[in-house]
PDB file of C-alpha atoms and ligand atoms in Angstrom:
ATOM      1  CA  MET A  21      15.797 145.476 169.729  1.00 98.00           C
ATOM      2  CA  LYS A  22      18.095 148.154 168.282  1.00 98.00           C
ATOM      3  CA  ILE A  23      21.841 148.261 169.050  1.00 98.00           C
ATOM      4  CA  ASP A  24      24.044 151.149 167.913  1.00 98.00           C
ATOM      5  CA  VAL A  25      27.824 150.851 168.342  1.00 98.00           C
ATOM      6  CA  LEU A  26      30.129 153.879 168.426  1.00 98.00           C
ATOM      7  CA  THR A  27      33.673 152.610 167.550  1.00 98.00           C
ATOM      8  CA  LEU A  28      36.901 153.618 165.860  1.00 97.00           C
ATOM      9  CA  PHE A  29      36.945 150.180 164.187  1.00 97.00           C
ATOM     10  CA  PRO A  30      33.627 149.468 162.586  1.00 97.00           C
ATOM     11  CA  ALA A  31      35.237 147.053 160.144  1.00 97.00           C
ATOM     12  CA  MET A  32      36.157 144.651 163.043  1.00 96.00           C
ATOM     13  CA  PHE A  33      32.430 143.962 163.497  1.00 96.00           C
ATOM     14  CA  ALA A  34      31.742 142.668 159.971  1.00 93.00           C
ATOM     15  CA  GLY A  35      32.738 139.024 160.370  1.00 93.00           C
ATOM     16  CA  PRO A  36      31.353 137.885 163.725  1.00 92.00           C
ATOM     17  CA  LEU A  37      28.026 139.648 163.514  1.00 91.00           C
ATOM     18  CA  ASP A  38      27.309 138.468 159.952  1.00 90.00           C
ATOM     19  CA  GLU A  39      27.338 134.824 160.886  1.00 89.00           C
ATOM     20  CA  SER A  40      24.920 132.154 162.083  1.00 90.00           C
ATOM     21  CA  ILE A  41      22.283 133.021 164.726  1.00 93.00           C
ATOM     22  CA  ILE A  42      23.094 136.798 164.758  1.00 94.00           C
ATOM     23  CA  LYS A  43      22.796 136.951 161.002  1.00 94.00           C
ATOM     24  CA  ARG A  44      19.455 135.191 161.150  1.00 96.00           C
ATOM     25  CA  ALA A  45      18.211 137.591 163.897  1.00 96.00           C
ATOM     26  CA  ARG A  46      19.139 140.634 161.824  1.00 96.00           C
ATOM     27  CA  LYS A  47      17.490 139.147 158.706  1.00 96.00           C
ATOM     28  CA  ALA A  48      14.322 138.414 160.642  1.00 97.00           C
ATOM     29  CA  GLY A  49      14.298 142.057 162.021  1.00 97.00           C
ATOM     30  CA  LEU A  50      14.577 140.885 165.601  1.00 98.00           C
ATOM     31  CA  LEU A  51      17.877 142.732 165.984  1.00 98.00           C
ATOM     32  CA  GLU A  52      18.757 145.997 164.237  1.00 98.00           C
ATOM     33  CA  LEU A  53      22.494 146.616 164.521  1.00 98.00           C
ATOM     34  CA  GLN A  54      24.168 149.840 163.321  1.00 98.00           C
ATOM     35  CA  LEU A  55      27.888 150.663 163.464  1.00 98.00           C
ATOM     36  CA  HIS A  56      29.069 154.193 163.660  1.00 98.00           C
ATOM     37  CA  GLN A  57      32.601 155.638 163.120  1.00 98.00           C
ATOM     38  CA  LEU A  58      33.524 157.930 166.029  1.00 98.00           C
ATOM     39  CA  ARG A  59      35.695 160.006 163.699  1.00 98.00           C
ATOM     40  CA  ASP A  60      32.589 161.099 161.839  1.00 98.00           C
ATOM     41  CA  TRP A  61      31.813 163.467 164.723  1.00 98.00           C
ATOM     42  CA  THR A  62      35.147 165.289 164.759  1.00 98.00           C
ATOM     43  CA  HIS A  63      35.557 168.739 163.124  1.00 98.00           C
ATOM     44  CA  ASP A  64      39.247 169.069 162.503  1.00 98.00           C
ATOM     45  CA  ARG A  65      41.236 168.022 159.430  1.00 98.00           C
ATOM     46  CA  HIS A  66      43.066 165.182 161.326  1.00 98.00           C
ATOM     47  CA  LYS A  67      39.807 163.797 162.781  1.00 98.00           C
ATOM     48  CA  THR A  68      41.290 163.871 166.327  1.00 98.00           C
ATOM     49  CA  VAL A  69      39.502 161.657 168.877  1.00 97.00           C
ATOM     50  CA  ASP A  70      42.236 161.558 171.600  1.00 97.00           C
ATOM     51  CA  ASP A  71      44.426 163.754 173.668  1.00 97.00           C
ATOM     52  CA  ARG A  72      46.996 163.596 176.504  1.00 97.00           C
ATOM     53  CA  PRO A  73      45.866 163.369 180.196  1.00 97.00           C
ATOM     54  CA  PHE A  74      45.961 166.468 182.317  1.00 98.00           C
ATOM     55  CA  GLY A  75      48.518 165.906 185.063  1.00 98.00           C
ATOM     56  CA  GLY A  76      50.712 163.843 182.889  1.00 97.00           C
ATOM     57  CA  GLY A  77      51.014 160.096 182.609  1.00 94.00           C
ATOM     58  CA  PRO A  78      51.276 157.573 179.844  1.00 93.00           C
ATOM     59  CA  GLY A  79      48.929 157.147 176.842  1.00 92.00           C
ATOM     60  CA  MET A  80      46.046 158.983 175.404  1.00 96.00           C
ATOM     61  CA  LEU A  81      42.443 159.537 176.400  1.00 97.00           C
ATOM     62  CA  LEU A  82      39.375 159.725 174.275  1.00 97.00           C
ATOM     63  CA  LYS A  83      38.347 163.458 174.280  1.00 98.00           C
ATOM     64  CA  PRO A  84      34.872 164.385 175.302  1.00 98.00           C
ATOM     65  CA  GLU A  85      33.629 166.440 172.340  1.00 98.00           C
ATOM     66  CA  PRO A  86      33.214 163.769 169.558  1.00 98.00           C
ATOM     67  CA  ILE A  87      31.669 161.287 171.990  1.00 98.00           C
ATOM     68  CA  PHE A  88      29.226 163.862 173.414  1.00 98.00           C
ATOM     69  CA  GLU A  89      28.115 164.911 169.923  1.00 99.00           C
ATOM     70  CA  ALA A  90      27.742 161.352 168.715  1.00 98.00           C
ATOM     71  CA  VAL A  91      25.789 160.151 171.764  1.00 98.00           C
ATOM     72  CA  GLU A  92      23.578 163.215 171.737  1.00 98.00           C
ATOM     73  CA  GLN A  93      22.753 162.453 168.097  1.00 98.00           C
ATOM     74  CA  LEU A  94      22.307 158.719 168.446  1.00 98.00           C
ATOM     75  CA  ALA A  95      20.593 158.469 171.838  1.00 98.00           C
ATOM     76  CA  GLY A  96      16.858 159.134 172.517  1.00 98.00           C
ATOM     77  CA  GLU A  97      14.682 159.029 175.675  1.00 97.00           C
ATOM     78  CA  LYS A  98      14.755 155.182 175.854  1.00 97.00           C
ATOM     79  CA  THR A  99      18.399 154.577 175.006  1.00 98.00           C
ATOM     80  CA  PHE A 100      20.545 152.756 177.507  1.00 99.00           C
ATOM     81  CA  VAL A 101      24.217 153.898 177.017  1.00 98.00           C
ATOM     82  CA  VAL A 102      26.966 151.427 177.951  1.00 98.00           C
ATOM     83  CA  LEU A 103      30.745 152.054 177.964  1.00 98.00           C
ATOM     84  CA  MET A 104      33.081 149.137 177.420  1.00 98.00           C
ATOM     85  CA  SER A 105      36.227 149.381 179.546  1.00 97.00           C
ATOM     86  CA  PRO A 106      38.427 147.157 181.838  1.00 97.00           C
ATOM     87  CA  SER A 107      37.218 149.407 184.765  1.00 96.00           C
ATOM     88  CA  GLY A 108      33.509 148.426 184.185  1.00 98.00           C
ATOM     89  CA  ARG A 109      31.498 146.094 186.407  1.00 98.00           C
ATOM     90  CA  ALA A 110      31.976 142.437 185.391  1.00 98.00           C
ATOM     91  CA  PHE A 111      29.576 141.468 182.570  1.00 98.00           C
ATOM     92  CA  ASN A 112      27.721 138.207 183.170  1.00 97.00           C
ATOM     93  CA  GLN A 113      24.576 136.280 182.155  1.00 96.00           C
ATOM     94  CA  HIS A 114      22.382 138.252 184.598  1.00 97.00           C
ATOM     95  CA  ILE A 115      23.464 141.610 183.093  1.00 98.00           C
ATOM     96  CA  ALA A 116      22.962 140.214 179.590  1.00 98.00           C
ATOM     97  CA  ALA A 117      19.331 139.384 180.562  1.00 97.00           C
ATOM     98  CA  GLU A 118      18.857 142.957 181.896  1.00 98.00           C
ATOM     99  CA  LEU A 119      20.283 144.582 178.830  1.00 98.00           C
ATOM    100  CA  ALA A 120      17.994 142.361 176.662  1.00 98.00           C
ATOM    101  CA  ARG A 121      15.001 144.084 178.192  1.00 98.00           C
ATOM    102  CA  HIS A 122      15.895 147.450 176.738  1.00 98.00           C
ATOM    103  CA  GLU A 123      14.566 148.460 173.345  1.00 98.00           C
ATOM    104  CA  HIS A 124      17.643 150.564 172.395  1.00 98.00           C
ATOM    105  CA  LEU A 125      21.278 150.112 173.451  1.00 98.00           C
ATOM    106  CA  LEU A 126      24.194 152.337 172.551  1.00 99.00           C
ATOM    107  CA  LEU A 127      27.584 150.703 173.135  1.00 98.00           C
ATOM    108  CA  VAL A 128      30.494 153.048 173.272  1.00 98.00           C
ATOM    109  CA  THR A 129      33.899 151.494 172.804  1.00 97.00           C
ATOM    110  CA  GLY A 130      37.219 153.097 173.399  1.00 89.00           C
ATOM    111  CA  HIS A 131      40.854 152.521 173.150  1.00 88.00           C
ATOM    112  CA  TYR A 132      44.132 154.085 174.398  1.00 77.00           C
ATOM    113  CA  GLU A 133      44.144 154.461 178.190  1.00 85.00           C
ATOM    114  CA  GLY A 134      40.403 155.162 178.356  1.00 94.00           C
ATOM    115  CA  PHE A 135      37.781 157.818 178.436  1.00 97.00           C
ATOM    116  CA  ASP A 136      37.771 161.436 179.724  1.00 97.00           C
ATOM    117  CA  GLU A 137      35.901 160.996 183.017  1.00 98.00           C
ATOM    118  CA  ARG A 138      33.089 163.448 181.934  1.00 98.00           C
ATOM    119  CA  ILE A 139      31.993 160.886 179.428  1.00 98.00           C
ATOM    120  CA  ARG A 140      31.276 158.421 182.231  1.00 98.00           C
ATOM    121  CA  GLU A 141      29.728 161.108 184.437  1.00 98.00           C
ATOM    122  CA  ARG A 142      27.266 162.644 181.963  1.00 98.00           C
ATOM    123  CA  LEU A 143      26.688 160.050 179.170  1.00 98.00           C
ATOM    124  CA  ALA A 144      27.028 156.521 180.538  1.00 98.00           C
ATOM    125  CA  ASP A 145      24.171 154.549 182.163  1.00 98.00           C
ATOM    126  CA  ASP A 146      26.532 151.639 182.746  1.00 98.00           C
ATOM    127  CA  GLU A 147      30.209 150.627 182.248  1.00 98.00           C
ATOM    128  CA  LEU A 148      30.895 147.001 181.613  1.00 98.00           C
ATOM    129  CA  SER A 149      34.098 144.842 181.390  1.00 98.00           C
ATOM    130  CA  ILE A 150      34.013 141.351 179.792  1.00 98.00           C
ATOM    131  CA  GLY A 151      36.903 140.238 182.088  1.00 98.00           C
ATOM    132  CA  ASP A 152      40.096 141.141 183.824  1.00 98.00           C
ATOM    133  CA  TYR A 153      42.324 141.707 180.910  1.00 97.00           C
ATOM    134  CA  VAL A 154      43.207 144.692 178.666  1.00 96.00           C
ATOM    135  CA  LEU A 155      42.534 144.595 174.887  1.00 97.00           C
ATOM    136  CA  THR A 156      43.743 147.092 172.257  1.00 95.00           C
ATOM    137  CA  ASN A 157      40.181 148.404 172.012  1.00 97.00           C
ATOM    138  CA  GLY A 158      36.663 147.768 173.034  1.00 98.00           C
ATOM    139  CA  ALA A 159      35.357 146.303 169.786  1.00 98.00           C
ATOM    140  CA  LEU A 160      35.670 142.701 170.824  1.00 98.00           C
ATOM    141  CA  PRO A 161      34.090 143.291 174.227  1.00 98.00           C
ATOM    142  CA  ALA A 162      31.165 145.028 172.479  1.00 98.00           C
ATOM    143  CA  MET A 163      30.716 142.029 170.180  1.00 98.00           C
ATOM    144  CA  VAL A 164      30.721 139.707 173.144  1.00 98.00           C
ATOM    145  CA  VAL A 165      27.972 141.785 174.824  1.00 98.00           C
ATOM    146  CA  ILE A 166      25.915 142.033 171.546  1.00 98.00           C
ATOM    147  CA  ASP A 167      26.087 138.158 171.093  1.00 97.00           C
ATOM    148  CA  ALA A 168      25.122 137.345 174.655  1.00 97.00           C
ATOM    149  CA  VAL A 169      22.260 139.883 174.549  1.00 98.00           C
ATOM    150  CA  ALA A 170      20.965 138.998 171.043  1.00 97.00           C
ATOM    151  CA  ARG A 171      20.465 135.346 171.836  1.00 96.00           C
ATOM    152  CA  LEU A 172      18.151 136.350 174.697  1.00 97.00           C
ATOM    153  CA  ILE A 173      15.880 138.345 172.446  1.00 97.00           C
ATOM    154  CA  PRO A 174      12.534 136.413 172.149  1.00 95.00           C
ATOM    155  CA  GLY A 175      12.479 134.487 168.901  1.00 96.00           C
ATOM    156  CA  VAL A 176      16.195 134.620 168.188  1.00 96.00           C
ATOM    157  CA  LEU A 177      16.923 131.073 169.268  1.00 95.00           C
ATOM    158  CA  GLY A 178      15.084 128.161 167.774  1.00 90.00           C
ATOM    159  CA  ASP A 179      13.653 125.417 170.027  1.00 88.00           C
ATOM    160  CA  ASP A 180      16.779 123.223 169.859  1.00 85.00           C
ATOM    161  CA  GLU A 181      19.033 126.115 170.561  1.00 87.00           C
ATOM    162  CA  SER A 182      16.929 127.353 173.503  1.00 82.00           C
ATOM    163  CA  ALA A 183      17.725 124.204 175.471  1.00 56.00           C
ATOM    164  CA  ALA A 184      21.263 125.384 175.748  1.00 60.00           C
ATOM    165  CA  GLN A 185      20.024 128.373 177.696  1.00 56.00           C
ATOM    166  CA  GLU A 186      19.436 125.974 180.659  1.00 54.00           C
ATOM    167  CA  SER A 187      23.254 125.685 181.233  1.00 57.00           C
ATOM    168  CA  PHE A 188      23.644 128.881 183.271  1.00 73.00           C
ATOM    169  CA  SER A 189      20.169 128.906 184.856  1.00 73.00           C
ATOM    170  CA  THR A 190      21.222 126.648 187.660  1.00 82.00           C
ATOM    171  CA  GLY A 191      24.127 128.935 188.488  1.00 91.00           C
ATOM    172  CA  LEU A 192      26.441 125.909 188.093  1.00 96.00           C
ATOM    173  CA  LEU A 193      28.808 124.840 185.309  1.00 97.00           C
ATOM    174  CA  GLU A 194      27.398 122.310 182.841  1.00 96.00           C
ATOM    175  CA  TYR A 195      27.668 118.570 183.643  1.00 98.00           C
ATOM    176  CA  PRO A 196      29.593 116.390 181.233  1.00 98.00           C
ATOM    177  CA  GLN A 197      27.678 115.404 178.134  1.00 98.00           C
ATOM    178  CA  TYR A 198      28.219 112.635 175.585  1.00 98.00           C
ATOM    179  CA  THR A 199      26.755 111.706 172.207  1.00 98.00           C
ATOM    180  CA  ARG A 200      27.258 108.613 170.035  1.00 98.00           C
ATOM    181  CA  PRO A 201      29.366 106.410 169.837  1.00 98.00           C
ATOM    182  CA  ALA A 202      28.985 104.834 173.285  1.00 98.00           C
ATOM    183  CA  GLU A 203      32.603 103.822 173.046  1.00 98.00           C
ATOM    184  CA  PHE A 204      35.301 105.932 171.193  1.00 98.00           C
ATOM    185  CA  ARG A 205      38.944 105.102 171.119  1.00 98.00           C
ATOM    186  CA  GLY A 206      38.529 103.106 174.254  1.00 98.00           C
ATOM    187  CA  MET A 207      36.687 105.851 176.091  1.00 98.00           C
ATOM    188  CA  ARG A 208      33.331 104.688 177.408  1.00 98.00           C
ATOM    189  CA  VAL A 209      30.291 106.840 178.061  1.00 98.00           C
ATOM    190  CA  PRO A 210      29.320 106.468 181.802  1.00 98.00           C
ATOM    191  CA  ASP A 211      27.011 103.536 182.210  1.00 98.00           C
ATOM    192  CA  VAL A 212      24.366 105.545 184.103  1.00 98.00           C
ATOM    193  CA  LEU A 213      23.741 107.637 180.933  1.00 98.00           C
ATOM    194  CA  LEU A 214      22.937 104.508 179.000  1.00 98.00           C
ATOM    195  CA  SER A 215      20.812 102.953 181.755  1.00 98.00           C
ATOM    196  CA  GLY A 216      17.488 104.596 180.914  1.00 98.00           C
ATOM    197  CA  ASN A 217      17.043 105.287 184.687  1.00 98.00           C
ATOM    198  CA  HIS A 218      16.103 109.036 184.484  1.00 98.00           C
ATOM    199  CA  ALA A 219      16.129 109.558 188.250  1.00 98.00           C
ATOM    200  CA  GLU A 220      19.653 108.211 188.533  1.00 98.00           C
ATOM    201  CA  ILE A 221      20.708 110.174 185.372  1.00 98.00           C
ATOM    202  CA  GLU A 222      19.432 113.476 187.016  1.00 98.00           C
ATOM    203  CA  LYS A 223      21.191 112.602 190.250  1.00 98.00           C
ATOM    204  CA  TRP A 224      24.479 111.913 188.445  1.00 98.00           C
ATOM    205  CA  ARG A 225      24.282 115.161 186.438  1.00 98.00           C
ATOM    206  CA  ALA A 226      23.626 117.254 189.571  1.00 98.00           C
ATOM    207  CA  GLU A 227      26.565 115.678 191.323  1.00 98.00           C
ATOM    208  CA  GLN A 228      28.891 116.212 188.315  1.00 98.00           C
ATOM    209  CA  ALA A 229      27.745 119.823 187.895  1.00 98.00           C
ATOM    210  CA  HIS A 230      28.539 120.455 191.608  1.00 98.00           C
ATOM    211  CA  LEU A 231      31.926 118.629 191.430  1.00 98.00           C
ATOM    212  CA  ARG A 232      32.994 120.547 188.255  1.00 98.00           C
ATOM    213  CA  THR A 233      31.855 123.926 189.708  1.00 98.00           C
ATOM    214  CA  GLN A 234      33.586 123.270 193.020  1.00 98.00           C
ATOM    215  CA  GLU A 235      36.810 122.444 191.156  1.00 98.00           C
ATOM    216  CA  ARG A 236      36.793 125.158 188.580  1.00 98.00           C
ATOM    217  CA  ARG A 237      34.576 127.983 189.915  1.00 98.00           C
ATOM    218  CA  PRO A 238      34.262 127.802 193.703  1.00 98.00           C
ATOM    219  CA  ASP A 239      33.131 131.394 193.584  1.00 97.00           C
ATOM    220  CA  LEU A 240      29.948 130.440 191.865  1.00 96.00           C
ATOM    221  CA  ILE A 241      29.008 128.054 194.735  1.00 95.00           C
ATOM    222  CA  ARG A 242      29.602 130.601 197.460  1.00 85.00           C
ATOM    223  CA  ARG A 243      27.620 133.137 195.516  1.00 80.00           C
ATOM    224  CA  ARG A 244      24.663 130.751 195.099  1.00 78.00           C
ATOM    225  CA  THR A 245      24.562 129.663 198.742  1.00 59.00           C
ATOM    226  CA  THR A 246      24.927 133.108 200.282  1.00 49.00           C
ATOM    227  CA  GLY A 247      22.496 134.557 197.833  1.00 45.00           C
ATOM    228  CA  HIS A 248      24.280 137.820 196.941  1.00 46.00           C
ATOM    229  CA  GLU A 249      24.627 138.926 193.305  1.00 51.00           C
TER     230      GLU A 249
HETATM  231  C1  4G0 B 327      38.889 151.972 178.139  1.00 68.66           C
HETATM  232  C2  4G0 B 327      37.405 146.736 177.465  1.00 68.66           C
HETATM  233  C3  4G0 B 327      38.856 151.200 177.020  1.00 68.66           C
HETATM  234  C4  4G0 B 327      40.018 151.992 179.012  1.00 68.66           C
HETATM  235  C5  4G0 B 327      38.154 147.622 176.690  1.00 68.66           C
HETATM  236  C6  4G0 B 327      41.000 150.325 177.492  1.00 68.66           C
HETATM  237  C7  4G0 B 327      39.374 145.385 177.712  1.00 68.66           C
HETATM  238  C8  4G0 B 327      38.026 145.546 177.998  1.00 68.66           C
HETATM  239  C9  4G0 B 327      39.956 150.359 176.707  1.00 68.66           C
HETATM  240  C10 4G0 B 327      41.124 151.118 178.701  1.00 68.66           C
HETATM  241  C11 4G0 B 327      39.479 147.348 176.466  1.00 68.66           C
HETATM  242  C12 4G0 B 327      37.225 144.584 178.782  1.00 68.66           C
HETATM  243  C13 4G0 B 327      42.200 151.689 180.905  1.00 68.66           C
HETATM  244  C14 4G0 B 327      43.449 150.438 179.150  1.00 68.66           C
HETATM  245  C15 4G0 B 327      39.992 149.583 175.516  1.00 68.66           C
HETATM  246  N1  4G0 B 327      40.067 146.213 176.962  1.00 68.66           N
HETATM  247  N2  4G0 B 327      37.942 143.806 179.753  1.00 68.66           N
HETATM  248  N3  4G0 B 327      40.266 148.225 175.749  1.00 68.66           N
HETATM  249  N4  4G0 B 327      42.233 151.145 179.606  1.00 68.66           N
HETATM  250  O1  4G0 B 327      36.110 144.531 178.697  1.00 68.66           O
END
C-alpha cells in the first residue's frame, strides 16, 4: 500500500513512523510512505498557504490553490483522499479496516481554523477526526491513522502480534490479563486463570470484558446490541 501525506510539518513524522513495526513494514516494501511539504505548491515569495475567512471571524484558513495543485499532482484514479480535521467523522477500527483495502491513500492535514470548504467539496473522499479535541495541526491525527491502517496490511504483523488484533474484534474492551509472577507485591492473579479449566477461563474473560465495557464504554454495548454502526 502507498500512503502520501500532504503537510506543513513533514519533520514531525520522522520519529514515530521510523520505529518498530512501521519501520519493518516500510523496509519490507509492504508500506510505501511519502511526505510532502504543502508549501512546495505555492508560487509566491512568502510561500503563502493560508488566508483570512470571508465574512470575518477568527483565525486563518488553508487556501484552495496550493492544496488543489498538490492533490492534482499526487492523486491518480485509484487514490482515496482523506482530510484530517476535528469536523470529520469519528475514526475507528472499522474505518481503519476500510482504508487498509485501498491501494493508495492521500492524507491531507491542515492547521489554523481549517480548510476552505471547496477543498472538501471537490477533493476529499472522506474527512476524519481521531477524537473530540483540537490539536495545533493534523500531523498527529495523520500518524494515528497511518499506524492503525498499516498494522492491518497483510504481512505487516507477525503471528504473535496478530493475536492482539482480536481485542477489538468482539466489539468489547479487553478483559484483564496477567503474566508471571502469580503473586506480585501481594497482588494475586485470579485463581481461575491458574486453574487450567479453559471453559471457566473463557467464561470469566467474557464476564470481565462485559463488566469493563459497561463501566467504561457503555456506548459500545448499546451499539453492538442494536447493530447500528
Ligand atoms: C482543520 C484534526 C484542521 C480544522 C486536526 C483544525 C484535531 C484533529 C485542524 C481545524 C486538528 C482531530 C477547525 C480547529 C488542525 N486537530 N481531532 N487540527 N479546526 O482529528
